[in-house]
Coordinates of C-alpha atoms in Angstrom, one line a residue:
Chain A
M1 CA 36.2 6.9 77.5
K2 CA 36.2 6.1 81.5
Y3 CA 37.4 9.5 83.0
C4 CA 35.2 11.0 81.0
E5 CA 32.3 8.8 82.9
D6 CA 33.2 9.8 86.4
P7 CA 31.2 13.3 87.7
D8 CA 33.0 13.4 90.7
V9 CA 36.1 13.8 88.0
M10 CA 34.5 15.9 85.4
I11 CA 32.7 18.4 87.9
E12 CA 36.1 18.8 89.2
I13 CA 37.1 19.7 86.2
L14 CA 35.0 21.5 85.7
R15 CA 34.0 23.9 88.1
R16 CA 37.6 25.2 87.3
L17 CA 37.0 27.0 84.7
P18 CA 36.7 30.3 84.4
L19 CA 32.6 31.5 82.8
K20 CA 33.2 32.6 79.2
S21 CA 34.3 28.2 78.5
L22 CA 32.0 26.8 82.0
L23 CA 28.7 28.3 79.5
R24 CA 31.4 27.0 76.2
S25 CA 31.3 23.6 77.2
R26 CA 27.5 22.9 78.0
C27 CA 27.7 22.9 74.7
V28 CA 29.9 20.0 74.4
C29 CA 27.7 17.9 75.4
K30 CA 24.0 17.3 77.6
W31 CA 26.0 15.3 80.2
W32 CA 28.4 18.2 81.0
N33 CA 25.4 20.4 80.0
H34 CA 23.3 18.5 82.5
L35 CA 26.7 18.2 85.9
I36 CA 26.8 22.6 85.1
S37 CA 22.7 23.4 86.0
E38 CA 22.6 21.0 88.4
P39 CA 21.9 23.5 91.0
L40 CA 24.8 22.4 93.6
F41 CA 27.5 22.8 91.2
I42 CA 25.7 26.3 90.0
S43 CA 25.9 27.7 94.2
N44 CA 29.8 26.2 94.8
Y45 CA 30.0 28.5 91.2
T46 CA 29.3 30.6 92.6
L47 CA 30.8 31.0 96.1
C48 CA 34.3 30.3 94.6
N49 CA 34.2 33.2 91.8
P50 CA 33.1 35.8 93.8
Q51 CA 34.6 38.5 91.4
H52 CA 30.9 38.5 89.7
Q53 CA 28.6 39.3 92.0
V54 CA 27.7 42.2 91.8
S55 CA 24.7 44.6 94.2
G56 CA 23.3 47.6 92.1
F57 CA 20.4 49.0 91.3
Y58 CA 19.1 50.4 87.4
M59 CA 17.6 53.8 87.0
Q60 CA 15.1 54.0 85.0
T61 CA 13.3 57.0 82.7
F62 CA 11.4 56.8 79.5
L63 CA 12.2 59.7 77.1
F64 CA 9.7 60.6 74.6
L65 CA 11.2 59.6 70.9
S66 CA 13.6 57.3 72.0
M67 CA 12.3 53.1 70.9
N68 CA 14.2 52.0 74.5
P69 CA 14.1 54.1 77.7
E70 CA 17.1 54.8 78.8
L71 CA 19.1 52.5 81.6
R72 CA 22.3 53.2 84.1
F73 CA 23.3 51.2 86.5
I74 CA 24.5 52.2 89.5
P75 CA 27.3 49.9 90.9
C76 CA 27.3 50.1 94.9
T77 CA 30.1 46.9 95.0
D78 CA 33.3 47.4 94.4
Q79 CA 33.7 44.5 91.6
I80 CA 32.1 46.8 88.7
D81 CA 33.8 43.9 86.2
A82 CA 30.6 42.1 86.6
A83 CA 28.3 44.8 86.2
P84 CA 26.1 44.1 83.9
S85 CA 25.4 46.1 80.6
P86 CA 22.7 49.0 81.4
S87 CA 21.5 48.1 77.2
L88 CA 18.7 45.4 77.0
S89 CA 19.6 45.4 73.3
F90 CA 20.2 42.2 73.0
I91 CA 16.5 41.0 73.7
E92 CA 15.8 41.4 70.6
D93 CA 12.2 43.1 70.7
E94 CA 11.7 45.5 68.2
N95 CA 8.6 47.4 70.2
G96 CA 12.3 48.0 72.6
V97 CA 12.8 47.2 76.2
C98 CA 11.4 48.2 79.7
I99 CA 12.9 46.6 83.1
N100 CA 9.0 45.2 85.3
H101 CA 10.0 43.4 88.8
S102 CA 14.1 42.6 89.6
C103 CA 14.7 39.9 91.6
N104 CA 17.8 37.5 93.1
G105 CA 19.6 38.6 89.2
L106 CA 16.8 37.8 87.1
L107 CA 15.0 40.9 85.2
L108 CA 11.9 40.8 84.2
C109 CA 11.2 43.1 81.1
S110 CA 8.8 43.9 78.4
S111 CA 8.0 45.0 75.8
F112 CA 8.3 48.4 76.3
R113 CA 6.7 50.7 72.7
C114 CA 3.2 49.0 72.2
C115 CA 0.5 49.8 73.4
L116 CA -2.6 47.1 72.8
E117 CA -2.0 44.5 75.8
E118 CA -2.3 41.2 73.7
E119 CA 0.6 43.0 71.9
R120 CA 2.8 43.0 74.9
K121 CA 5.7 39.8 75.2
Y122 CA 7.3 39.4 78.5
Y123 CA 10.9 38.6 79.2
I124 CA 12.8 36.4 81.8
C125 CA 16.6 37.7 81.9
K126 CA 19.8 37.8 83.4
P127 CA 21.8 41.2 82.3
T128 CA 25.2 40.3 83.6
T129 CA 25.5 36.7 80.5
R130 CA 22.8 38.7 78.1
Q131 CA 21.2 35.7 78.6
Y132 CA 17.4 35.6 78.3
K133 CA 13.5 33.8 77.5
P134 CA 10.5 34.7 76.2
L135 CA 7.2 34.3 78.7
P136 CA 3.7 33.3 77.3
R137 CA 1.5 36.0 77.8
P138 CA -0.2 36.2 80.8
A139 CA -3.6 36.1 78.8
C140 CA -4.8 38.9 80.3
N141 CA -6.8 43.2 79.2
T142 CA -5.1 44.8 82.0
V143 CA -2.3 43.1 83.7
N144 CA -2.4 46.0 86.8
G145 CA 1.8 44.3 87.8
I146 CA 3.9 41.5 87.5
S147 CA 7.0 40.4 89.5
I148 CA 9.2 36.7 90.2
A149 CA 9.9 35.3 92.7
F150 CA 13.2 33.6 92.9
D151 CA 15.2 32.6 96.0
P152 CA 17.7 30.4 94.2
K153 CA 19.4 29.4 97.8
R154 CA 16.1 26.7 97.3
S155 CA 14.9 26.7 94.2
P156 CA 16.7 26.9 90.8
H157 CA 13.3 27.5 89.3
Y158 CA 11.7 31.3 89.4
K159 CA 7.3 32.2 89.2
V160 CA 6.1 34.9 88.1
I161 CA 2.9 36.7 89.7
C162 CA 0.9 38.1 87.4
I163 CA -2.2 41.0 88.6
C164 CA -4.7 41.0 86.5
G165 CA -7.5 43.5 86.1
H166 CA -10.3 41.0 85.8
D167 CA -12.2 41.8 82.8
L168 CA -16.0 40.9 84.5
L169 CA -16.6 42.0 88.3
A170 CA -15.5 45.4 88.8
K171 CA -12.8 46.7 91.3
H172 CA -11.2 42.8 90.9
C173 CA -7.8 41.2 90.3
Q174 CA -7.3 38.2 89.7
I175 CA -3.1 36.5 90.6
K176 CA -2.1 34.1 87.3
I177 CA 1.4 31.8 88.2
Y178 CA 4.5 31.2 85.9
N179 CA 6.2 28.7 87.2
S180 CA 9.2 27.5 84.8
Y181 CA 9.5 24.4 86.5
E182 CA 6.9 23.1 85.0
G183 CA 7.1 25.9 82.7
C184 CA 4.5 26.2 80.1
S185 CA 1.8 28.0 80.5
W186 CA 0.0 30.4 83.1
R187 CA -2.8 29.3 85.4
D188 CA -5.2 30.8 87.3
S189 CA -4.3 30.9 91.3
G190 CA -6.8 31.9 93.8
N191 CA -10.5 33.6 92.7
P192 CA -11.0 36.7 92.1
F193 CA -10.7 39.2 95.1
V194 CA -11.6 42.9 95.1
V195 CA -9.2 45.7 94.9
L196 CA -11.0 48.7 96.8
D197 CA -7.4 50.7 98.3
E198 CA -4.9 52.4 95.7
F199 CA -1.6 49.2 96.3
L200 CA 1.2 50.5 93.8
F201 CA 1.5 46.1 92.3
N202 CA 4.6 47.1 90.2
R203 CA 6.2 47.6 92.5
G204 CA 6.2 44.1 94.6
V205 CA 9.0 43.8 96.4
F206 CA 9.2 39.9 97.7
W207 CA 10.4 39.1 101.0
K208 CA 10.3 35.9 103.2
G209 CA 8.9 33.7 100.0
A210 CA 6.3 36.3 99.6
L211 CA 5.6 39.2 96.9
H212 CA 4.7 42.0 98.9
W213 CA 3.1 45.1 97.7
V214 CA 2.8 48.1 99.4
G215 CA -0.5 50.3 99.6
K216 CA -1.1 53.9 100.3
G217 CA -4.3 52.8 102.7
K218 CA -4.6 51.5 106.1
F219 CA -2.5 47.6 104.3
S220 CA 0.3 46.8 102.6
L221 CA -0.9 43.2 100.1
G222 CA 1.1 40.8 100.4
F223 CA 1.7 37.1 98.7
D224 CA 2.7 33.2 99.9
V225 CA 3.7 31.9 96.8
E226 CA 4.7 29.0 98.9
R227 CA 0.6 27.9 99.1
E228 CA -0.7 30.5 97.0
L229 CA -2.4 32.7 99.9
L230 CA -2.8 36.8 99.9
F231 CA -3.0 38.3 103.3
T232 CA -3.2 41.7 104.5
T233 CA 0.2 43.4 106.4
P234 CA -1.3 46.8 108.5
M235 CA 0.8 49.9 107.4
P236 CA 1.5 52.9 109.1
P237 CA -0.7 55.9 110.2
I238 CA -1.1 57.9 107.8
L239 CA 0.7 61.4 109.8
E240 CA -1.7 63.3 111.2
G241 CA -3.1 66.4 109.3
W242 CA -2.5 64.3 106.1
A243 CA -4.1 63.1 103.5
E244 CA -2.3 61.2 101.3
R245 CA 0.2 58.2 101.9
R246 CA 3.5 59.5 101.3
L247 CA 5.4 56.6 100.0
G248 CA 9.9 57.3 99.8
Y249 CA 10.5 54.4 99.3
F250 CA 9.1 50.8 99.8
G251 CA 12.2 47.4 98.8
E252 CA 14.1 45.3 100.9
S253 CA 17.6 44.6 101.3
G254 CA 19.4 42.4 102.6
G255 CA 17.0 40.3 104.6
H256 CA 14.7 43.5 105.9
L257 CA 12.2 45.4 104.6
Y258 CA 11.9 48.6 104.8
L259 CA 8.8 51.4 103.8
I260 CA 10.0 55.3 104.9
E261 CA 7.1 57.8 104.0
I262 CA 8.2 61.3 103.5
Y263 CA 5.4 63.9 104.3
G264 CA 7.6 66.4 102.5
P265 CA 8.6 68.8 100.5
Q266 CA 9.0 71.0 103.5
T267 CA 10.5 68.9 105.5
T268 CA 14.2 67.4 105.8
V269 CA 13.1 65.0 108.1
F270 CA 12.3 61.2 107.7
D271 CA 12.0 57.7 109.7
V272 CA 13.4 54.2 107.9
M273 CA 11.2 51.8 108.8
E274 CA 11.4 47.8 109.1
M275 CA 9.3 45.6 109.6
S276 CA 9.1 43.6 112.1
G277 CA 9.5 39.3 111.4
D278 CA 6.4 37.9 112.4
Y279 CA 4.7 40.8 110.0
S280 CA 2.7 42.6 112.8
S281 CA 4.5 46.0 112.6
W282 CA 6.2 48.8 111.4
F283 CA 8.5 49.4 113.6
V284 CA 12.0 52.8 113.5
K285 CA 14.7 52.0 112.1
Y286 CA 16.4 55.0 111.4
H287 CA 15.0 58.8 112.2
V288 CA 17.3 60.4 109.2
D289 CA 17.7 64.6 108.8
L290 CA 18.6 66.0 106.0
S291 CA 19.4 69.3 106.9
G292 CA 23.4 68.5 107.1
L293 CA 22.5 68.0 103.7
A294 CA 21.0 70.7 102.2
A295 CA 23.6 73.0 104.6
Q296 CA 26.2 71.2 102.2
Y297 CA 24.1 71.3 99.1
P298 CA 21.9 74.1 98.0
S299 CA 21.0 73.1 94.3
M300 CA 18.4 71.0 96.9
I301 CA 17.3 74.0 98.2
R302 CA 14.1 76.4 96.3
Y303 CA 12.1 78.7 97.3
N304 CA 9.1 80.1 97.2
V305 CA 7.5 83.6 97.3
Q306 CA 6.6 83.2 100.8
D307 CA 9.7 81.8 101.5
I308 CA 9.5 78.6 102.8
H309 CA 12.1 76.1 101.8
R310 CA 11.5 73.2 99.1
F311 CA 13.0 70.5 99.4
V312 CA 14.8 68.6 96.2
F313 CA 15.3 65.3 97.3
S314 CA 13.9 61.1 96.6
V315 CA 15.0 58.2 98.4
L316 CA 15.7 56.1 95.7
H317 CA 18.6 53.0 97.1
L318 CA 18.9 51.5 100.7
V319 CA 21.7 48.7 101.1
H320 CA 22.3 47.2 103.9
R321 CA 24.7 44.5 104.9
N322 CA 26.5 42.6 107.2
V323 CA 30.2 43.2 106.8
G324 CA 33.0 41.5 108.8
E325 CA 30.9 39.2 112.2
N326 CA 28.4 41.2 113.6
E327 CA 29.0 45.1 111.9
E328 CA 26.3 46.0 109.6
E329 CA 26.4 48.1 106.7
A330 CA 23.0 50.6 106.1
I331 CA 23.3 52.6 103.2
L332 CA 21.1 55.4 101.9
V333 CA 21.5 55.9 98.9
L334 CA 19.6 59.5 98.0
H335 CA 19.4 61.5 95.0
I336 CA 19.3 65.3 95.0
P337 CA 19.5 67.5 91.4
G338 CA 22.6 67.0 89.7
K339 CA 23.6 64.0 91.9
L340 CA 23.7 60.5 93.7
I341 CA 24.5 61.1 96.8
P342 CA 24.9 58.1 99.1
Y343 CA 24.3 58.3 103.1
N344 CA 25.1 56.1 105.8
L345 CA 22.7 55.6 108.4
R346 CA 24.0 54.5 111.2
D347 CA 26.2 57.1 111.2
N348 CA 24.0 59.9 109.5
T349 CA 27.0 60.8 107.1
L350 CA 28.0 61.3 104.0
I351 CA 29.7 58.9 102.0
N352 CA 33.0 60.1 100.1
D353 CA 34.4 57.5 98.0
F354 CA 31.6 55.7 97.0
D355 CA 31.3 58.1 93.8
P356 CA 28.2 57.2 91.0
S357 CA 29.1 60.5 88.8
P358 CA 30.6 58.5 86.3
H359 CA 27.7 57.1 85.4
L360 CA 25.3 59.8 85.1
M361 CA 27.4 62.3 82.2
G362 CA 23.5 64.7 81.5
M363 CA 22.1 64.9 84.9
E364 CA 21.1 68.4 85.0
E365 CA 20.4 70.6 88.1
N366 CA 18.1 72.5 86.2
L367 CA 15.5 70.4 85.8
G368 CA 15.5 69.0 89.4
L369 CA 15.0 65.6 90.2
S370 CA 15.1 62.9 87.2
Y371 CA 14.4 59.8 89.3
R372 CA 11.8 58.3 92.9
W373 CA 12.6 55.2 93.8
E374 CA 10.1 53.8 91.3
S375 CA 12.1 54.1 88.8
V376 CA 15.2 52.0 90.7
H377 CA 15.8 48.9 90.3
P378 CA 17.7 46.9 93.2
F379 CA 19.8 44.1 91.5
S380 CA 21.8 41.9 92.5
N381 CA 23.1 38.9 91.1
T382 CA 23.3 35.7 94.0
V383 CA 24.5 33.1 91.5
C384 CA 26.4 32.6 88.7
Y385 CA 24.1 31.9 85.9
I386 CA 20.8 30.7 85.1
Chain B
M1 CA 82.0 10.6 127.6
A2 CA 79.8 10.3 130.8
S3 CA 79.7 6.8 129.8
S4 CA 78.6 6.4 132.6
S5 CA 75.0 7.9 132.4
T6 CA 71.8 6.0 132.0
S7 CA 70.2 8.7 129.5
V8 CA 71.0 7.8 126.3
V9 CA 71.9 11.2 123.7
V10 CA 70.1 9.2 120.5
S11 CA 72.0 10.8 117.5
N12 CA 69.2 12.3 114.6
K13 CA 70.2 9.9 112.2
E14 CA 68.9 6.6 114.5
K15 CA 66.0 8.9 115.6
E16 CA 65.3 9.4 111.4
N17 CA 65.4 5.3 111.9
K18 CA 63.3 5.5 114.3
N19 CA 60.1 7.3 112.9
T20 CA 60.4 6.5 109.0
K21 CA 57.5 4.2 109.5
K22 CA 57.0 2.4 105.9
V23 CA 53.8 0.5 104.2
T24 CA 54.4 -1.0 101.4
L25 CA 51.3 -0.2 98.5
K26 CA 50.1 -2.5 95.7
S27 CA 49.0 -1.3 92.2
S28 CA 45.8 -3.1 90.1
D29 CA 49.1 -5.0 89.0
G30 CA 50.4 -6.5 91.0
E31 CA 53.5 -3.9 92.3
S32 CA 54.8 -3.5 95.5
F33 CA 55.6 -0.2 96.8
E34 CA 57.6 0.0 99.7
V35 CA 57.0 3.8 100.7
D36 CA 57.7 6.4 104.7
E37 CA 53.9 5.9 106.4
S38 CA 54.3 9.7 106.7
V39 CA 54.2 10.1 102.9
A40 CA 51.2 7.9 102.3
M41 CA 49.1 10.0 104.2
E42 CA 49.4 12.7 101.8
S43 CA 46.2 10.2 100.4
Q44 CA 43.2 11.0 103.5
T45 CA 42.3 7.9 101.6
I46 CA 45.3 5.6 103.0
K47 CA 45.8 8.4 106.4
H48 CA 42.6 6.4 107.5
I49 CA 42.9 3.3 105.8
I50 CA 46.3 3.4 108.3
E51 CA 44.7 5.3 111.1
D52 CA 41.7 2.7 111.4
G53 CA 44.9 0.2 112.1
C54 CA 43.9 -1.4 108.5
A55 CA 46.6 -1.5 106.9
N56 CA 48.8 -4.7 107.9
N57 CA 51.2 -5.4 105.4
E58 CA 50.4 -4.6 102.1
I59 CA 47.9 -1.5 101.2
P60 CA 45.7 -2.7 98.0
L61 CA 44.9 -0.3 95.5
P62 CA 42.5 -1.9 92.8
N63 CA 41.7 1.2 90.9
V64 CA 45.9 2.5 90.3
T65 CA 48.4 0.6 88.3
S66 CA 51.5 0.8 88.9
G67 CA 52.2 3.2 86.6
I68 CA 50.4 6.1 87.3
L69 CA 50.9 5.5 90.9
S70 CA 55.2 5.9 90.9
R71 CA 54.1 9.5 90.0
V72 CA 52.3 9.5 93.1
I73 CA 54.5 8.4 95.2
E74 CA 57.0 10.6 93.7
Y75 CA 54.7 13.2 94.3
C76 CA 53.6 12.8 97.3
K77 CA 57.3 12.7 98.0
K78 CA 58.5 15.8 96.7
H79 CA 55.6 17.5 98.0
K80 CA 55.9 15.9 101.5
E81 CA 60.1 17.3 101.0
A82 CA 58.7 20.5 99.9
A83 CA 56.6 20.6 103.3
G84 CA 59.3 19.6 105.7
E85 CA 62.0 21.7 104.2
S86 CA 59.5 25.0 105.4
E87 CA 56.4 26.2 106.6
P88 CA 53.6 24.0 106.0
S89 CA 53.1 24.3 103.0
V90 CA 49.0 25.9 102.4
T91 CA 47.2 24.5 99.9
S92 CA 45.2 27.1 98.4
Y93 CA 41.7 26.1 97.4
T94 CA 43.0 28.1 94.1
S95 CA 46.8 26.5 93.5
N96 CA 47.9 30.4 94.4
S97 CA 51.9 30.1 92.3
T98 CA 52.9 33.0 93.9
T99 CA 53.1 30.7 97.3
N100 CA 53.9 27.3 95.9
P101 CA 57.6 27.1 95.9
L102 CA 56.9 23.9 93.6
T103 CA 55.3 25.6 90.7
E104 CA 58.0 24.5 88.4
W105 CA 58.6 21.7 89.2
D106 CA 54.3 20.6 88.7
T107 CA 54.5 21.8 85.8
E108 CA 56.6 20.0 84.3
F109 CA 55.2 16.7 86.5
V110 CA 51.7 16.8 84.4
K111 CA 54.0 17.4 81.2
V112 CA 52.5 14.2 79.7
D113 CA 50.4 12.5 77.7
Q114 CA 46.4 12.9 78.1
N115 CA 45.6 9.4 79.1
T116 CA 48.5 9.8 82.0
L117 CA 47.0 12.5 83.1
F118 CA 43.1 11.0 83.0
D119 CA 45.1 8.7 84.9
L120 CA 45.8 10.2 87.1
I121 CA 43.5 12.4 87.9
L122 CA 41.4 9.6 89.3
A123 CA 43.7 8.7 91.1
A124 CA 45.1 11.3 93.0
N125 CA 40.1 11.6 93.2
Y126 CA 40.7 8.0 94.3
L127 CA 43.5 8.8 97.6
D128 CA 42.6 11.7 97.7
I129 CA 45.4 13.8 97.6
K130 CA 44.2 17.5 97.1
G131 CA 46.9 18.9 96.1
L132 CA 48.0 16.4 92.5
L133 CA 43.6 16.7 92.0
D134 CA 44.2 20.4 92.4
L135 CA 46.8 20.5 89.7
T136 CA 45.6 17.9 87.6
C137 CA 42.2 19.4 86.9
K138 CA 43.1 22.7 86.8
T139 CA 45.8 21.5 83.7
V140 CA 43.0 20.3 82.5
A141 CA 40.9 23.3 82.7
D142 CA 43.3 25.2 81.4
M143 CA 43.7 23.1 78.4
M144 CA 39.9 23.6 77.4
K145 CA 40.2 27.6 78.4
G146 CA 40.3 29.2 74.6
K147 CA 38.5 25.7 72.6
T148 CA 35.5 26.2 71.0
P149 CA 32.4 22.8 72.2
Q150 CA 33.7 20.2 68.5
E151 CA 37.0 21.1 69.8
I152 CA 37.1 20.3 73.7
R153 CA 35.1 17.8 72.1
E154 CA 37.9 16.4 70.4
T155 CA 40.4 16.6 73.3
F156 CA 38.7 14.2 74.9
H157 CA 36.8 11.8 72.5
I158 CA 33.3 13.4 73.3
K159 CA 30.2 12.7 71.2
N160 CA 28.2 15.0 70.7
D161 CA 24.3 14.0 71.6
Y162 CA 22.5 17.5 70.8
T163 CA 20.4 17.7 67.2
P164 CA 21.8 20.2 65.4
E165 CA 18.8 21.8 66.7
E166 CA 19.6 21.2 70.2
E167 CA 22.9 22.5 70.0
A168 CA 21.4 25.8 68.3
E169 CA 19.3 26.1 71.0
V170 CA 22.0 25.9 73.3
R171 CA 24.6 27.6 71.7
K172 CA 21.9 31.1 71.4
E173 CA 21.3 31.0 75.2
N174 CA 24.8 31.4 76.1
Q175 CA 25.2 33.7 72.9
W176 CA 27.3 36.1 75.6
A177 CA 30.0 33.1 76.7
F178 CA 31.3 33.0 72.2
E179 CA 31.1 36.4 72.3

């Protein structure tokens, strides 16, 4: 029949369907599936259906006897109904599943309770619609880190970058890439490279088309995904008097890359640094002093024998948003014993109307901190579905 | 009456006639419909033809049959009238019925058989009449909600070109949508 053959007409009908009906329609025929999978259709649908977009973060802890890690999801926006359910049990893996990396709405997960790397399976997953896809194994004995590079504004396809330990050359790594467009297997990218400093390969951050791994020495490492080039960016000098760098947070939000170093625990003062667009340096974007917070929440302070205060807090997440025309909003989610506290970086105040406590049943004050930034995976889905 | 005055007070009726330009629309099966220009311009396609000065005698619409064209004209007339009586209605992007005073009329308007409904969609698309396209497409989308893929195929007479294995795979990928 004629009307079913006109793509413009079909698109006008399909885009008015609610999300579940739309996804069911993919099963009707190949042509509809093709129309619904077109990047332009997806981005228009996403724009017209903002109720499905949620921004927040996962908190993951590993419990001794449990098959799966414990996951909680804390939404940072109003669309709480759109929040993904924190359980990943829809991924069928007899060893349970944990989150390795998160990027623009995609999660990279892998088998949790398995001893040998060759037993471990990897998955790309979209938790809001519970879609997931197993990836072929990277085929290396040691995986130092594995991250997704995904920018839905540029392409519906994603790449997965794996930093493998080299089997023969000590202190060498090899990058392998999986491309969802090609879809079959991993391939080596470039030659093995020597790694002398310590880099947090398991905490990659995707920013400006490159994956960034923060370093504990003089440099951070970056990998331009498109051009497959490794590069270094300078880290700020380690604070005088300290032998080791104290990383407090490293992440991206709203198109900016942030770094926090906290030379504690006897301090409540630290800077939030932002990387300049040309990668030349870090500059101080916000200066934070939490002494007011400590006064309000005594659980944050521990006293030891010599009456020196020790402040117990960690930074979990930084959210930067453009609100309205020229307004920016920047919120730090702090963790103190038993609580999550959102903190407004622009005017150094606490935010009262964000209450994550319904999600936090079971966090005990006495046990100190349950989470640090490495246990957190930010999540914001910028498109409605894979 | 100051009859010697040179200024002429134009009565309302005369004003109406002066401003009421007409155009003639010709359907694919040769029938002619004379309508007010302002009503015809609810269609962006026709509006551009008129503004480009190409509407001499008749505007031929080879993609629209007389049966459909008469309905489309009915829609445009009704919506033009309603717009004239009140504030210009902003046809919202998602046809919010609480702001559309013609909701009831529109609902009756689309109570037609499926073929007619689809022909109306095609006409609204070709003639670029946003409100009508919105209304008709939404009606079809509402018909699809809650149906299984097989039911949708039957409603729309679509052939299933998936093999059973392919269909099972797509279904599994989108399992969440079936819960």
